[in-house]
Amino acid sequence: MPLDLTMSVMNVRSVGARSAARLAKLGITTVRQLLWHLPTRYEDYSAAVPIAELVPGEKQSIRGEVIAISSRFIWPKRMTITTATLRDQSGAVRAVWFNQPYVGESIPEGTLLSLSGKVVLDKRGLSISNPLYERVTDAEHTAAEGLRHTGRLIPIYAETAGVTSKYLRFLIQPIIEQLDLPDPLPESVRRQYGLQSLSDALVAVHYPHRPEDAVRARERLAFDDLLLLQLKALRDRRQMNLLKSVRVPMDTEYMRTLVQGLPFPLTRDQRVAALEILKDMERPYPMNRLLEGDVGSGKTVVAVLAALHAARQGHQTVILAPTEVLAAQHERTLRTLVGPTMGVRTALLTGATTLVDGREATKPAVKRAVSSGGVQIVVGTHAVIRDDVRFSRLALVVIDEQHRFGIHQRAALMKSDRHASGVVPHLLSMTATPIPRTLALTVLGDLDSSLIKEKPSGRQPVRTKVVSSAERPRVYAFIRDEVRAGRQVFVVCPVIEAVQPDAERIASSPRPPRQGKLSALWAQVKAVQDEYQKLSKEVFPDLRVVMLHGRMKAKEKQAIMHEFKEGWHDILVSTSVIEVGVDVPNATIMLIEGADRFGLAQLHQFRGRVGRGAHASYCFLLPTDDGAARARLAALEKTDDGFALAEADMKLRGPGEFFGIKQSGMPDVTMEALGNAVLIKKARTAARAILRTDPQLKRNPLLAAQLAALQNLVHSE
Ligand code: ADP
Ligand code: MG
């Protein structure tokens, strides 16, 4: 009978309630989870050597007969020592176990053992210390089959208290040995991509003959998950294409007027992107487009053009930004671009600020203006979602810095019942974190993308330098010169790690997670205040220094950003709130304290705050320690290419960390595979092929069931 993977581990022979509880700590509650608890590495005990050829210091395996075995208890050390002598045709050697009294009891003299461990040389000669062992039936037995712990590549697993690798091998190996699983992958797909069967892959991943076998097996297992993700993306897309959206016919004449009214000529990439968006919006089903462009490439204006174009025909747009500072900035940009004459009305809605046409209004007034259709373009933070703002003719949702929004927030906005008209808006996501397309398709679903490669003309690359603490005075002198020349400066303070409240406090505190978050926030505020004190009182008493941090009221923050943009301050000391989007073209220096605490992609975002005008710009990176961090940060000195940096960052931190999907419940193999473009591509092609011949997955019931489970997982998140 095929093995039922959904069965509890309690059904595995010799697993009782206590072991089950321990296994649960490793996330193992079902047989499937047990089998998918893949080795983190392998010990190579594959070469069994004749005893005469043992080499001190190596980890080696032997096979031999136990000719003597005894245990003694050493009082002063409170320790049992078991010593056995093993013999093969080439010679004899001692095996020594510490504090494992049961070894002596379970191995009678005359037993044939396979034994693996570290070879030690001391005054008494050679011995093998604390070896793994198991009985073999025949000393000449050389085939690796049937051996669990010794004489081959031995799987080492993630462990926890009471669950050792040895115990896991003891549980997994018997199941693996007679594995007969139905395979969700159609035979044709397996053949086409040279993938082994599910059962073979599981056997090979736990007990590979050669390291390559494990690699191949992991790919097969990852392929299954990638295929599901692709099937889901394609099906979601199909679903989406069945939905109705607002058709916004292209008005070329009006677009021309808009573009001519801009203070600058659009770049070619901007024009192409805008065109692609407007074309999508002509269709009767919703657009799902990702606009990618490095920091400073000018994505905002493209989105604004689409919004204005829709507004002209009476449709509404909501533009969402991840921070209040950025939302306020967008709203301001929008109003300058719109001008008073165009007849388009705007609103800003964040947690703290509510404006209509740039004038303060109460929140209910804003919501009324939006639901009546009086306001065409709403800029806001997730407050727009939280406050359940109703639209009258919502045609377009723009999500800026989309990676800062959760899947649920995106989903909440797209839910059609939010909109009185019962149709789904077009969706434009924007990001400066370039994602390889194949990966975007997997993580974000099936979407179209537009890319702005070219930067607006006249931009100079930001000169970047990693600076040691000894060079600090020179950097300060340089800052003073730049300010004298009329430029402005950002100073970013390092992130402060949350002080982890100890376990006891977690248990007794009513709201434990917030504690850590709050204390981290306060630490951050303090860091900014200290830096502000230092810079304003000691280093630059003659300059206008101002600070910005998370404990300030939103209004205060917006006022400061506005003043800074207007040139009222020379130096802005801030937390990482200015990481995304902030646009102050007169700022030419970005100084980052504790630069080693940030990821490369994030640092690139900070750097993108300068170099937005015609002036030469500079980025100084000050690591907390002058040593190790330098090498990593040097990547930023070398390249200005956000794409290359994102890729380097992804390699360093792994795709899971990088995309913030670490907690998504995706298995580690899949997470690894997200970095494997070739495999993702194969999975995509396979998913297409399967759906072409079997759109409802009627002939692939296993896949259908797994897909349903995945849908549920996403919905219940
Ligand atoms: P990002 O893509 O990082 O969001 P922004 O949209 O904030 O970039 O634009 C960066 C700056 O470049 C803004 O000051 C914007 O007004 C300006 N800008 C955008 N497009 C052009 C252009 N074609 N020529 C000159 N400046 C431009
Ligand atoms: Mg932006």
XYZ file of C-alpha atoms and ligand atoms in Angstrom:
745
model
C 0.000 0.000 0.000
C 1.361 3.428 -0.812
C 2.465 5.421 2.168
C 0.030 8.025 3.459
C 2.137 11.142 3.829
C -0.511 13.118 5.665
C -0.454 10.639 8.539
C 0.819 11.825 11.918
C 4.402 10.890 12.871
C 2.844 9.102 15.807
C 2.145 6.327 13.320
C 5.826 5.798 12.660
C 7.146 2.791 14.486
C 8.662 3.678 17.884
C 7.490 7.292 17.885
C 5.511 7.956 21.048
C 3.949 11.082 22.468
C 7.232 12.304 23.918
C 9.234 11.913 20.725
C 6.367 13.424 18.754
C 6.476 16.526 20.925
C 10.204 16.816 20.375
C 9.885 16.294 16.631
C 7.243 19.009 16.552
C 9.927 21.438 17.633
C 11.585 20.790 14.282
C 8.295 21.414 12.511
C 7.735 17.702 12.017
C 4.224 16.514 12.751
C 3.383 14.444 9.681
C 5.173 11.671 7.845
C 5.590 14.049 4.918
C 7.344 16.585 7.114
C 9.569 13.834 8.459
C 10.611 12.730 4.968
C 11.010 16.326 3.805
C 13.271 17.082 6.757
C 16.223 17.009 4.433
C 19.831 16.600 5.491
C 21.703 19.837 6.003
C 24.915 18.053 5.010
C 26.527 14.626 4.765
C 29.472 13.095 6.545
C 31.557 11.151 4.113
C 32.159 7.745 5.621
C 31.946 6.093 2.272
C 35.394 4.601 2.102
C 35.820 1.704 4.519
C 39.553 1.181 4.882
C 41.578 -1.768 6.120
C 42.435 -1.195 9.783
C 46.138 -1.153 8.977
C 45.581 1.919 6.809
C 43.882 4.160 9.377
C 45.297 7.682 9.477
C 45.278 9.710 12.733
C 43.171 12.878 12.518
C 40.925 11.618 9.688
C 37.295 10.583 9.877
C 37.244 7.028 8.564
C 35.228 3.837 8.434
C 36.277 0.270 9.072
C 34.598 -3.128 9.236
C 35.693 -5.762 11.684
C 34.914 -8.297 14.355
C 34.666 -7.315 18.000
C 37.178 -9.498 19.789
C 36.932 -7.872 23.196
C 34.639 -5.309 24.775
C 34.386 -3.926 28.299
C 33.077 -0.906 30.193
C 34.340 0.729 33.325
C 33.180 3.617 35.412
C 35.777 6.179 36.356
C 34.819 7.723 39.674
C 36.742 10.959 39.699
C 35.381 11.816 36.284
C 31.913 10.324 36.814
C 32.204 8.794 33.398
C 31.721 5.435 31.744
C 34.306 4.401 29.232
C 33.601 1.516 26.890
C 36.505 0.047 24.982
C 36.241 -2.515 22.210
C 38.947 -4.114 20.125
C 38.112 -4.766 16.496
C 40.011 -6.880 14.058
C 40.056 -7.358 10.326
C 42.497 -9.183 8.077
C 44.963 -6.285 8.172
C 45.115 -5.648 11.896
C 43.330 -4.522 15.036
C 42.292 -1.209 16.566
C 40.513 0.075 19.661
C 37.185 1.841 19.580
C 36.396 4.047 22.574
C 32.997 5.402 23.630
C 32.563 7.905 26.442
C 29.434 7.893 28.564
C 27.533 5.472 26.361
C 27.221 2.511 28.756
C 24.564 0.847 26.583
C 27.173 0.266 23.886
C 28.938 -2.267 26.053
C 25.677 -3.998 26.856
C 24.429 -4.218 23.294
C 27.503 -5.521 21.502
C 28.622 -9.007 22.408
C 32.065 -10.268 21.464
C 32.115 -11.808 18.016
C 29.791 -9.179 16.505
C 30.636 -7.887 13.045
C 30.530 -4.101 13.116
C 30.742 -1.327 10.618
C 32.167 1.636 12.391
C 32.815 5.277 11.486
C 34.549 8.000 13.455
C 37.597 10.083 14.086
C 40.939 8.300 14.256
C 43.001 9.365 17.273
C 46.609 8.629 18.159
C 47.689 8.714 21.839
C 50.209 7.024 24.111
C 48.289 3.797 23.876
C 48.280 3.787 20.111
C 45.513 4.259 17.545
C 41.861 4.355 18.452
C 38.579 5.464 16.960
C 36.847 7.891 19.242
C 33.081 7.829 19.871
C 32.393 6.145 16.557
C 29.000 5.594 14.961
C 28.451 1.884 14.614
C 26.084 -0.746 13.384
C 25.981 -4.457 12.966
C 26.715 -5.990 9.626
C 26.081 -9.556 8.685
C 29.252 -10.135 6.749
C 32.605 -8.462 7.198
C 33.250 -8.626 3.481
C 29.977 -6.880 2.848
C 30.949 -3.866 0.850
C 27.699 -2.697 -0.670
C 26.458 0.401 1.094
C 22.806 -0.679 0.940
C 21.172 -1.310 4.246
C 23.651 0.673 6.266
C 22.186 3.532 8.191
C 24.923 5.264 10.078
C 28.262 4.109 8.781
C 30.313 3.117 5.788
C 28.870 5.649 3.328
C 27.589 9.205 2.985
C 25.752 9.736 6.240
C 22.966 12.326 6.433
C 23.270 14.972 9.114
C 20.006 16.733 9.972
C 18.943 19.858 11.799
C 18.582 18.629 15.363
C 16.896 19.702 18.560
C 16.985 18.575 22.179
C 16.262 14.857 22.221
C 16.245 14.545 18.439
C 19.682 13.699 17.138
C 20.663 12.949 13.566
C 21.131 9.387 14.640
C 17.565 9.205 15.897
C 16.264 10.805 12.713
C 18.183 8.280 10.624
C 16.657 5.564 12.752
C 13.162 6.876 11.893
C 13.677 7.841 8.283
C 15.785 5.028 6.952
C 13.251 2.198 7.373
C 10.584 4.281 5.613
C 12.958 5.200 2.812
C 13.971 1.587 2.339
C 10.564 0.519 1.069
C 9.259 3.772 -0.270
C 6.378 3.611 -2.703
C 4.861 7.021 -3.273
C 2.455 8.074 -5.978
C 4.169 10.738 -8.047
C 2.347 14.023 -8.616
C 4.578 14.826 -11.602
C 3.225 13.446 -14.857
C 5.490 10.861 -16.447
C 5.838 13.046 -19.552
C 7.180 15.969 -17.549
C 9.623 13.749 -15.720
C 10.912 12.331 -18.948
C 11.210 15.711 -20.649
C 13.251 17.296 -17.872
C 15.151 14.196 -16.842
C 13.709 14.193 -13.340
C 13.719 11.078 -11.208
C 10.608 9.708 -9.512
C 9.543 11.167 -6.188
C 10.452 8.004 -4.304
C 13.877 7.776 -5.921
C 14.514 11.438 -5.151
C 13.677 10.995 -1.486
C 15.913 7.948 -1.204
C 18.752 9.754 -2.931
C 18.444 12.923 -0.917
C 18.682 11.053 2.396
C 21.119 8.381 1.300
C 23.048 9.534 -1.756
C 25.812 7.349 -3.127
C 27.678 10.395 -4.319
C 27.205 14.073 -3.418
C 25.901 14.738 -6.972
C 23.005 12.378 -6.329
C 21.800 14.590 -3.491
C 22.016 17.722 -5.617
C 19.950 16.148 -8.365
C 17.395 14.843 -5.882
C 17.005 18.245 -4.237
C 16.324 19.750 -7.638
C 13.574 17.273 -8.271
C 11.978 18.058 -4.898
C 12.276 21.811 -5.455
C 10.848 21.408 -8.941
C 7.593 20.106 -7.460
C 7.094 23.277 -5.431
C 8.174 25.592 -8.221
C 5.751 23.847 -10.543
C 2.923 24.398 -8.071
C 3.792 28.074 -7.719
C 3.786 28.415 -11.490
C 0.512 26.552 -11.854
C -0.984 28.869 -9.294
C 0.369 31.956 -11.043
C -0.972 30.850 -14.417
C -4.362 29.929 -13.020
C -4.606 33.211 -11.105
C -3.768 34.995 -14.318
C -6.440 33.136 -16.214
C -8.896 34.030 -13.472
C -7.813 37.641 -13.636
C -8.370 37.766 -17.369
C -11.940 36.655 -16.793
C -12.542 39.607 -14.469
C -13.880 42.907 -15.637
C -12.026 46.149 -15.256
C -12.650 49.718 -16.287
C -11.664 50.333 -19.888
C -9.777 53.568 -20.277
C -9.462 54.309 -24.013
C -6.205 55.884 -25.078
C -6.399 59.650 -25.566
C -3.242 60.388 -27.541
C -3.943 64.061 -27.869
C -4.352 64.519 -24.150
C -1.218 62.467 -23.408
C 0.772 64.696 -25.705
C -0.456 67.777 -23.862
C 0.433 66.220 -20.511
C 3.931 65.244 -21.594
C 4.597 68.633 -23.130
C 3.543 70.289 -19.899
C 6.201 68.404 -17.881
C 9.218 70.365 -16.656
C 11.521 67.856 -18.419
C 11.483 65.655 -21.507
C 10.702 62.003 -20.730
C 13.380 59.421 -21.336
C 12.701 56.843 -24.007
C 12.182 54.101 -21.413
C 9.702 56.281 -19.542
C 7.721 56.851 -22.732
C 7.677 53.166 -23.588
C 6.606 52.228 -20.054
C 3.820 54.815 -20.038
C 2.604 53.545 -23.385
C 2.583 49.931 -22.225
C 0.537 50.919 -19.196
C -2.014 52.891 -21.183
C -2.357 50.025 -23.668
C -3.067 47.616 -20.808
C -5.671 49.961 -19.421
C -7.573 49.964 -22.686
C -8.384 46.310 -22.166
C -11.553 45.098 -20.511
C -9.655 42.925 -18.019
C -7.324 44.137 -15.275
C -3.705 45.064 -15.913
C -1.147 43.405 -13.655
C 2.110 45.128 -14.436
C 5.360 45.600 -12.586
C 7.306 48.769 -13.351
C 10.943 48.177 -12.507
C 13.501 50.939 -12.546
C 16.579 51.706 -10.551
C 16.402 54.422 -7.900
C 16.064 57.833 -9.482
C 15.054 56.505 -12.882
C 11.783 58.459 -12.702
C 9.012 55.946 -12.095
C 6.729 58.364 -10.253
C 6.049 60.560 -13.242
C 5.083 57.535 -15.333
C 2.497 56.481 -12.754
C 1.242 60.037 -12.423
C 0.755 60.294 -16.182
C -1.358 57.147 -16.152
C -3.389 58.536 -13.242
C -3.983 61.869 -14.953
C -4.910 60.152 -18.180
C -7.525 58.127 -16.319
C -8.720 61.160 -14.373
C -9.346 63.026 -17.595
C -12.002 60.431 -18.377
C -13.491 60.666 -14.929
C -11.784 57.614 -13.404
C -10.107 57.376 -10.030
C -6.602 56.281 -9.105
C -5.119 55.436 -5.742
C -1.353 55.683 -5.294
C -0.022 53.799 -2.289
C 3.347 54.438 -0.688
C 4.932 52.494 2.167
C 5.699 55.509 4.364
C 3.878 58.712 5.270
C 6.874 60.765 4.224
C 6.835 59.255 0.768
C 3.062 59.521 0.392
C 3.204 63.197 1.290
C 6.007 63.718 -1.215
C 4.050 62.025 -3.992
C 0.993 64.099 -3.234
C 3.072 67.267 -3.494
C 4.684 66.154 -6.756
C 1.280 65.349 -8.088
C -0.095 68.771 -7.272
C 2.835 70.573 -8.889
C 2.432 68.473 -12.014
C -1.326 68.802 -12.102
C -1.351 72.559 -11.661
C -4.525 74.336 -10.746
C -5.891 74.523 -14.261
C -6.264 70.883 -15.119
C -9.425 70.330 -13.189
C -8.104 67.194 -11.470
C -8.638 67.035 -7.728
C -6.306 65.219 -5.338
C -6.351 63.919 -1.780
C -3.766 62.694 0.692
C -4.753 60.085 3.224
C -2.236 58.789 5.741
C -2.589 57.830 9.387
C -2.064 61.391 10.495
C -2.642 63.722 7.590
C -5.686 64.187 5.436
C -5.730 66.760 2.674
C -7.977 67.607 -0.216
C -6.326 69.650 -2.948
C -3.473 70.413 -0.564
C -5.739 71.857 2.123
C -6.411 70.187 5.424
C -9.667 68.318 5.597
C -11.164 65.927 8.110
C -10.899 62.244 7.394
C -14.662 61.838 6.885
C -14.552 64.759 4.468
C -11.771 63.083 2.481
C -13.634 59.789 2.429
C -16.784 61.534 1.275
C -14.925 63.376 -1.458
C -13.500 60.068 -2.667
C -16.694 58.037 -2.505
C -18.642 60.743 -4.330
C -16.048 60.763 -7.101
C -15.223 64.420 -6.515
C -11.552 63.568 -5.985
C -9.859 61.623 -8.785
C -6.423 60.849 -7.396
C -5.856 59.670 -3.825
C -2.355 59.280 -2.469
C -1.952 57.393 0.752
C -0.362 54.779 2.932
C -1.932 51.497 4.019
C -4.320 53.737 5.990
C -6.338 53.759 2.770
C -6.806 50.016 3.146
C -7.308 50.083 6.892
C -9.877 52.867 6.824
C -11.824 51.056 4.146
C -12.054 54.014 1.810
C -14.786 53.565 -0.802
C -14.267 54.703 -4.338
C -16.859 55.546 -6.899
C -14.917 54.834 -10.091
C -11.606 53.300 -9.158
C -9.747 52.351 -12.329
C -6.120 52.167 -11.273
C -4.176 51.104 -8.193
C -0.508 52.093 -8.087
C 1.655 50.469 -5.441
C 4.982 52.215 -5.071
C 7.873 50.221 -3.601
C 5.645 47.163 -3.831
C 8.091 44.910 -1.972
C 7.317 46.941 1.147
C 3.712 45.821 1.079
C 2.520 42.423 2.215
C 0.688 39.982 -0.008
C -2.448 40.493 2.069
C -2.421 44.253 1.686
C -2.181 43.883 -2.066
C -4.970 41.351 -2.034
C -7.155 43.563 0.177
C -6.918 46.396 -2.305
C -7.722 44.255 -5.286
C -10.826 42.710 -3.769
C -13.565 43.744 -6.098
C -16.247 44.156 -3.459
C -14.428 47.216 -2.190
C -15.517 49.067 -5.235
C -19.040 50.212 -5.718
C -18.933 49.453 -9.424
C -18.100 45.788 -8.856
C -15.141 45.773 -11.208
C -11.488 45.172 -10.445
C -9.018 48.037 -10.893
C -5.895 47.852 -13.004
C -2.781 47.235 -10.927
C 0.576 48.880 -11.414
C 3.308 47.848 -8.963
C 6.563 49.767 -8.877
C 9.899 48.723 -7.501
C 13.496 49.825 -7.506
C 14.596 46.408 -6.326
C 15.184 44.663 -9.594
C 14.044 41.091 -9.554
C 15.061 38.624 -12.211
C 11.926 38.117 -14.244
C 11.694 34.379 -13.711
C 11.828 34.918 -9.999
C 9.289 37.731 -10.053
C 6.887 35.406 -11.807
C 7.310 32.861 -9.069
C 7.128 35.162 -6.105
C 4.691 37.755 -7.375
C 2.588 35.679 -9.708
C 2.075 36.015 -13.402
C 2.555 39.623 -14.387
C 3.803 41.787 -17.213
C 6.726 44.041 -16.655
C 8.133 47.299 -17.922
C 11.694 48.271 -17.315
C 13.230 51.745 -17.073
C 16.918 51.226 -17.662
C 18.016 54.628 -18.735
C 18.422 57.416 -16.171
C 17.291 60.964 -16.961
C 20.018 62.772 -18.860
C 22.524 64.924 -17.025
C 22.771 62.533 -14.084
C 26.229 61.805 -12.821
C 27.023 58.581 -11.025
C 27.239 58.919 -7.257
C 30.844 58.623 -6.163
C 30.911 56.092 -3.350
C 33.593 55.516 -0.748
C 33.941 53.234 2.242
C 35.494 55.411 4.934
C 37.408 54.381 8.055
C 36.854 56.152 11.356
C 40.244 57.841 10.992
C 38.993 59.591 7.870
C 35.917 60.994 9.573
C 37.337 64.532 10.054
C 38.058 64.760 6.351
C 34.535 63.713 5.497
C 33.166 66.369 7.853
C 35.381 68.995 6.236
C 34.108 67.912 2.830
C 30.519 68.170 4.035
C 31.134 71.722 5.237
C 32.524 72.686 1.810
C 29.530 71.240 -0.008
C 27.085 73.011 2.280
C 28.957 76.292 1.713
C 28.472 75.669 -1.993
C 24.736 75.480 -1.356
C 24.219 71.703 -1.283
C 22.457 69.543 1.309
C 23.361 66.393 3.203
C 21.648 63.261 4.529
C 23.081 61.408 7.519
C 21.599 57.954 8.154
C 21.973 56.374 11.593
C 22.583 52.660 11.955
C 19.781 50.206 12.621
C 19.781 49.074 16.198
C 18.979 45.437 16.803
C 15.947 44.761 18.956
C 17.026 43.918 22.468
C 15.520 40.466 22.892
C 13.567 40.301 26.096
C 14.573 37.111 27.901
C 12.437 34.013 27.721
C 10.869 34.499 31.124
C 9.642 37.938 30.274
C 8.252 36.689 26.994
C 6.249 34.095 28.882
C 4.883 36.521 31.443
C 4.341 39.524 29.243
C 0.856 39.957 27.821
C 2.090 41.317 24.491
C 5.585 39.954 24.065
C 6.499 40.735 20.443
C 5.818 44.417 20.784
C 8.332 44.725 23.568
C 11.206 43.918 21.300
C 9.872 46.154 18.578
C 9.282 49.067 20.902
C 12.656 48.922 22.550
C 14.263 48.743 19.101
C 12.317 51.817 18.073
C 13.426 53.706 21.157
C 17.020 52.666 20.648
C 16.738 53.974 17.113
C 15.296 57.282 18.266
C 18.070 57.603 20.781
C 20.690 56.932 18.118
C 19.260 59.707 15.979
C 19.042 62.108 18.920
C 22.645 61.404 19.921
C 23.926 61.844 16.403
C 21.891 65.025 16.065
C 23.360 66.391 19.321
C 26.859 65.564 18.199
C 26.532 67.053 14.740
C 24.563 70.174 15.669
C 26.475 71.067 18.853
C 29.998 69.799 18.274
C 30.770 69.167 14.627
C 28.614 71.652 12.730
C 27.427 74.277 15.237
C 27.522 76.778 12.389
C 25.236 74.775 10.079
C 21.506 74.142 10.094
C 21.069 70.553 11.274
C 17.681 68.888 11.713
C 16.540 65.388 12.647
C 13.818 62.968 11.633
C 12.767 59.806 13.446
C 9.931 57.413 14.033
C 8.685 58.888 17.293
C 7.843 62.231 15.714
C 4.289 63.009 14.747
C 3.598 62.404 11.090
C 2.819 66.088 10.580
C 6.125 67.056 12.081
C 7.941 64.588 9.813
C 6.197 65.877 6.734
C 6.939 69.472 7.709
C 10.620 68.676 8.146
C 10.836 66.846 4.828
C 9.114 69.756 3.143
C 11.444 72.303 4.765
C 14.461 70.238 3.833
C 13.334 70.008 0.244
C 12.820 73.776 0.234
C 16.404 74.225 1.414
C 15.728 75.480 4.948
C 18.113 72.943 6.474
C 21.616 71.881 5.492
C 21.881 68.477 7.123
C 19.137 65.957 7.800
C 19.946 63.301 10.399
C 17.538 60.423 10.050
C 16.647 56.805 10.589
C 16.142 54.559 7.618
C 12.699 56.148 6.966
C 14.335 58.050 4.148
C 15.406 54.771 2.550
C 12.777 54.706 -0.154
C 11.505 57.252 -2.554
C 12.535 60.513 -0.916
C 13.449 63.028 -3.590
C 15.547 66.101 -2.815
C 17.523 66.953 -5.958
C 19.703 69.541 -4.196
C 21.089 66.976 -1.739
C 24.498 65.742 -2.851
C 25.939 63.863 0.114
C 24.648 60.692 1.722
C 26.591 59.635 4.794
C 25.648 56.256 6.229
C 26.724 55.395 9.758
C 26.927 51.706 10.632
C 26.776 50.864 6.945
C 27.613 47.215 7.592
C 24.241 46.789 9.313
C 22.401 47.233 6.027
C 22.037 44.958 3.027
C 23.633 45.995 -0.273
C 20.312 46.602 -1.989
C 19.197 48.775 0.902
C 22.413 50.799 0.822
C 21.910 51.286 -2.884
C 18.456 52.689 -2.097
C 19.951 55.138 0.394
C 22.521 56.147 -2.147
C 19.704 56.751 -4.600
C 18.562 59.680 -2.438
C 21.435 61.710 -3.892
C 22.553 62.160 -7.477
C 19.038 63.263 -8.429
C 20.009 66.673 -9.718
C 22.675 68.150 -11.949
C 25.351 68.312 -9.218
C 28.061 65.750 -8.580
C 27.066 63.584 -5.623
C 28.819 61.463 -3.009
C 28.006 58.549 -0.756
C 30.150 57.791 2.292
C 29.834 54.436 4.009
C 31.066 54.247 7.587
C 31.136 50.660 8.852
C 31.047 50.063 12.617
C 34.188 47.983 12.383
C 36.879 48.841 9.929
C 37.778 45.303 9.013
C 35.538 42.594 7.623
C 32.692 44.795 6.437
C 34.882 46.685 4.003
C 35.064 43.894 1.473
C 31.312 43.513 1.258
C 30.743 47.259 1.057
C 33.404 47.605 -1.617
C 30.830 46.219 -4.083
C 29.052 49.556 -3.810
C 32.232 51.477 -4.630
C 32.584 49.456 -7.778
C 29.134 49.489 -9.256
C 26.174 51.802 -9.561
C 24.065 49.080 -11.095
C 21.158 48.258 -8.809
C 20.496 45.067 -10.701
C 23.981 43.696 -10.106
C 23.846 44.696 -6.443
C 20.474 43.106 -5.890
C 21.792 39.902 -7.346
C 24.915 40.031 -5.164
C 22.717 40.718 -2.141
C 20.474 37.832 -2.994
C 23.470 35.516 -3.180
C 24.756 36.753 0.170
C 21.492 36.621 2.053
C 19.545 34.016 0.127
C 16.350 34.715 -1.799
C 14.106 34.070 1.193
C 15.653 36.776 3.307
C 15.952 39.035 0.303
C 12.284 38.972 -0.614
C 10.993 38.818 2.912
C 9.304 35.499 2.228
C 11.365 33.609 4.786
C 8.299 33.169 6.982
C 6.025 32.064 4.175
C 6.208 28.400 5.102
C 7.998 27.516 1.891
C 10.380 24.610 2.429
C 14.101 25.326 2.367
C 14.655 23.400 -0.872
C 12.181 25.683 -2.600
C 13.743 28.730 -1.060
C 17.110 27.612 -2.415
C 15.574 26.958 -5.799
C 14.248 30.498 -6.009
C 17.811 31.428 -6.876
C 17.921 28.868 -9.686
C 16.664 30.660 -12.787
C 17.091 27.656 -15.055
C 14.972 25.427 -12.864
C 12.298 28.102 -12.496
C 12.120 28.421 -16.252
C 11.688 24.683 -16.659
C 8.924 24.647 -14.069
C 7.179 27.457 -15.891
C 7.325 25.692 -19.246
C 6.111 22.489 -17.647
C 3.210 24.275 -15.938
C 2.169 25.790 -19.277
C 2.301 22.410 -20.978
C 0.262 20.718 -18.270
C -2.453 23.376 -18.279
C -2.633 23.361 -22.065
C -3.759 19.755 -22.202
C -5.397 19.559 -18.796
C -6.658 23.019 -17.765
C -8.746 21.762 -14.835
C -6.057 19.272 -13.735
C -8.624 16.494 -14.010
C -6.008 14.051 -15.186
C -3.553 15.169 -12.507
C -5.546 14.768 -9.305
C -2.463 14.851 -7.091
C -1.376 18.177 -8.525
C -4.925 19.486 -8.225
C -5.043 18.521 -4.559
C -1.691 20.118 -3.809
C -2.708 23.268 -5.629
C -5.896 23.475 -3.607
C -3.846 23.122 -0.440
C -1.569 25.926 -1.595
C -4.538 28.194 -2.325
C -5.844 27.554 1.161
C -2.484 28.327 2.666
C -2.344 31.664 0.867
C -5.901 32.566 1.804
C -5.577 31.718 5.447
C -2.393 33.737 5.843
P 12.220 56.744 -8.692
O 12.186 55.959 -9.947
O 13.362 56.380 -7.833
O 10.909 56.704 -7.954
P 11.537 59.490 -9.034
O 10.280 59.208 -9.731
O 11.445 59.914 -7.593
O 12.500 58.248 -9.127
O 12.349 60.552 -9.882
C 13.615 61.016 -9.479
C 13.821 62.457 -9.878
O 14.021 62.549 -11.267
C 12.654 63.365 -9.563
O 13.169 64.587 -9.072
C 11.975 63.542 -10.893
O 11.294 64.772 -10.949
C 13.146 63.517 -11.830
N 12.850 63.056 -13.183
C 12.012 62.066 -13.528
N 12.018 61.897 -14.859
C 12.899 62.803 -15.375
C 13.356 63.114 -16.694
N 12.904 62.443 -17.755
N 14.280 64.086 -16.836
C 14.729 64.734 -15.740
N 14.345 64.497 -14.488
C 13.440 63.540 -14.297
Mg 10.134 56.201 -6.175
